[in-house]
Tab-separated table of C-alpha atoms in Angstrom:
chain	number	residue	atom	x	y	z
Q	1	UNK	CA	8.981	11.874	-23.822
Q	2	UNK	CA	7.013	8.627	-23.574
Q	3	UNK	CA	6.393	6.979	-20.218
Q	4	UNK	CA	9.158	4.512	-19.350
Q	5	UNK	CA	6.878	1.854	-17.836
Q	6	UNK	CA	9.326	1.820	-14.938
Q	7	UNK	CA	8.749	3.567	-11.647
Q	8	UNK	CA	11.130	4.889	-9.031
Q	9	UNK	CA	10.857	6.752	-5.706
Q	10	UNK	CA	7.744	7.649	-3.771
Q	11	UNK	CA	6.484	11.235	-3.651
Q	12	UNK	CA	3.520	13.130	-2.233
Q	13	UNK	CA	2.683	10.543	0.431
Q	14	UNK	CA	-0.172	11.804	2.631
Q	15	UNK	CA	-2.458	10.325	5.252
Q	16	UNK	CA	-5.502	12.278	6.431
Q	17	UNK	CA	-3.978	15.473	4.948
Q	18	UNK	CA	-0.664	14.975	6.796
Q	19	UNK	CA	2.422	14.761	4.579
Q	20	UNK	CA	4.772	11.857	5.227
Q	21	UNK	CA	8.266	12.643	3.949
Q	22	UNK	CA	11.658	10.914	3.883
Q	23	UNK	CA	10.110	7.731	2.462
Q	24	UNK	CA	12.588	4.891	1.968
Q	25	UNK	CA	10.104	2.203	0.952
Q	26	UNK	CA	6.404	1.809	0.367
Q	27	UNK	CA	3.859	-0.748	-0.701
Q	28	UNK	CA	0.201	-1.113	-1.605
Q	29	UNK	CA	-1.397	-4.548	-1.778
Q	30	UNK	CA	-4.695	-5.661	-3.242
Q	31	UNK	CA	-5.063	-8.263	-0.512
Q	32	UNK	CA	-6.741	-10.870	-2.685
Q	33	UNK	CA	-7.364	-14.282	-1.156
Q	34	UNK	CA	-8.292	-17.353	-3.179
Q	35	UNK	CA	-10.235	-20.444	-2.177
Q	36	UNK	CA	-9.723	-23.683	-4.038
Q	37	UNK	CA	-11.939	-26.711	-4.458
Q	38	UNK	CA	-11.486	-30.291	-5.547
Q	39	UNK	CA	-13.659	-33.307	-4.859
Q	40	UNK	CA	-14.454	-36.836	-5.905
Q	41	UNK	CA	-11.348	-38.186	-7.650
Q	42	UNK	CA	-9.886	-34.786	-8.642
Q	43	UNK	CA	-6.122	-34.590	-8.322
Q	44	UNK	CA	-6.096	-30.904	-9.199
Q	45	UNK	CA	-8.240	-27.993	-8.177
Q	46	UNK	CA	-11.296	-27.704	-10.373
Q	47	UNK	CA	-12.441	-24.336	-9.012
Q	48	UNK	CA	-10.421	-21.337	-7.901
Q	49	UNK	CA	-12.386	-18.339	-6.686
Q	50	UNK	CA	-11.516	-14.958	-5.272
Q	51	UNK	CA	-13.410	-14.978	-1.972
Q	52	UNK	CA	-12.110	-11.887	-0.198
Q	53	UNK	CA	-9.988	-8.807	-0.726
Q	54	UNK	CA	-8.220	-6.951	2.070
Q	55	UNK	CA	-6.352	-3.941	0.644
Q	56	UNK	CA	-3.393	-2.781	2.691
Q	57	UNK	CA	-0.403	-0.456	2.575
Q	58	UNK	CA	2.866	0.202	4.369
Q	59	UNK	CA	5.477	2.943	4.276
Q	60	UNK	CA	8.882	3.245	5.897
Q	61	UNK	CA	10.301	6.673	6.633
Q	62	UNK	CA	13.101	8.344	8.562
Q	63	UNK	CA	10.511	10.833	9.865
Q	64	UNK	CA	9.727	8.922	13.032
Q	65	UNK	CA	7.774	11.699	14.759
Q	66	UNK	CA	5.175	12.098	12.018
Q	67	UNK	CA	4.399	8.397	11.723
Q	68	UNK	CA	4.301	7.842	15.487
Q	69	UNK	CA	1.815	10.712	15.672
Q	70	UNK	CA	-0.875	8.663	13.928
Q	71	UNK	CA	-3.104	6.755	16.334
Q	72	UNK	CA	-4.029	3.147	15.608
Q	73	UNK	CA	-7.601	3.143	14.357
Q	74	UNK	CA	-7.387	6.626	12.803
Q	75	UNK	CA	-9.267	6.673	9.502
Q	76	UNK	CA	-8.554	8.844	6.477
Q	77	UNK	CA	-7.417	8.793	2.873
Q	78	UNK	CA	-3.895	7.564	2.086
Q	79	UNK	CA	-2.388	8.804	-1.178
Q	80	UNK	CA	1.039	8.318	-2.711
Q	81	UNK	CA	2.728	8.743	-6.081
Q	82	UNK	CA	5.277	6.310	-7.495
Q	83	UNK	CA	7.167	8.436	-10.021
Q	84	UNK	CA	8.021	7.562	-13.612
Q	85	UNK	CA	11.721	6.654	-13.756
Q	86	UNK	CA	12.438	9.602	-16.094
Q	87	UNK	CA	9.624	11.908	-15.021
Q	88	UNK	CA	7.626	11.285	-18.181
Q	89	UNK	CA	3.996	12.373	-18.336
Q	90	UNK	CA	1.606	9.473	-17.930
Q	91	UNK	CA	4.227	7.259	-16.303
Q	92	UNK	CA	3.723	8.002	-12.613
Q	93	UNK	CA	1.226	5.878	-10.690
Q	94	UNK	CA	-0.922	7.665	-8.120
Q	95	UNK	CA	-2.437	5.363	-5.496
Q	96	UNK	CA	-5.476	6.389	-3.470
Q	97	UNK	CA	-6.769	4.338	-0.552
Q	98	UNK	CA	-10.017	5.710	0.844
Q	99	UNK	CA	-11.241	4.515	4.240
Q	100	UNK	CA	-7.636	3.724	5.165
Q	101	UNK	CA	-7.326	2.752	8.824
Q	102	UNK	CA	-3.940	3.283	10.441
Q	103	UNK	CA	-2.932	-0.008	12.009
Q	104	UNK	CA	0.491	0.370	13.592
Q	105	UNK	CA	3.801	2.200	13.647
Q	106	UNK	CA	6.970	0.352	14.551
Q	107	UNK	CA	10.162	2.313	15.090
Q	108	UNK	CA	13.681	0.933	14.952
Q	109	UNK	CA	17.068	2.492	15.380
Q	110	UNK	CA	20.640	1.300	15.704
Q	111	UNK	CA	23.616	2.994	17.236
Q	112	UNK	CA	25.239	5.355	14.759
Q	113	UNK	CA	22.482	4.791	12.157
Q	114	UNK	CA	19.418	6.720	11.082
Q	115	UNK	CA	16.230	5.625	12.790
Q	116	UNK	CA	13.181	4.618	10.794
Q	117	UNK	CA	9.571	3.754	11.326
Q	118	UNK	CA	7.198	1.574	9.333
Q	119	UNK	CA	3.520	2.416	9.326
Q	120	UNK	CA	0.835	-0.010	8.195
Q	121	UNK	CA	-2.736	0.548	7.027
Q	122	UNK	CA	-5.751	-1.579	6.194
Q	123	UNK	CA	-8.839	-0.332	4.390
Q	124	UNK	CA	-12.548	-1.010	4.320
Q	125	UNK	CA	-15.312	-0.603	1.781
Q	126	UNK	CA	-18.233	1.595	2.799
Q	127	UNK	CA	-20.707	-0.633	0.942
Q	128	UNK	CA	-18.902	-3.979	0.751
Q	129	UNK	CA	-18.610	-3.717	-3.039
Q	130	UNK	CA	-16.527	-0.625	-3.823
Q	131	UNK	CA	-12.782	-1.211	-3.754
Q	132	UNK	CA	-11.158	1.326	-1.410
Q	133	UNK	CA	-7.857	1.081	-3.353
Q	134	UNK	CA	-7.545	2.693	-6.751
Q	135	UNK	CA	-4.815	4.122	-8.945
Q	136	UNK	CA	-4.443	6.489	-11.852
Q	137	UNK	CA	-1.635	7.382	-14.247
Q	138	UNK	CA	-0.197	10.857	-14.131
């Protein structure tokens, strides 16, 4: 079966070798920031340049205890798979964020409802050039 080019549900989410289960939502961002320039009598930007990238990620889970167990500032590798919608080979996207730094965990809960927690990460480049966020197809 050919890959669907549609993805659904997160699987195999891990931070620093700790599995994070019961994922209800997740996100990875490239963190690109653009600077624009115009001068003289320009009405429109004449230069647009990518000046910085700040990769980041967040995951929400019902497993409050695991996420709250990560300390802000903890560094490790964050990996997660976004499955192919029909489980086709080559359709899943596997994200890997090296040098991921755990930023924060925020828990919420309402009466009579399942609690959840959202964890956030930022990442750094060891040499200032290598992107800490990558992905492959599986």
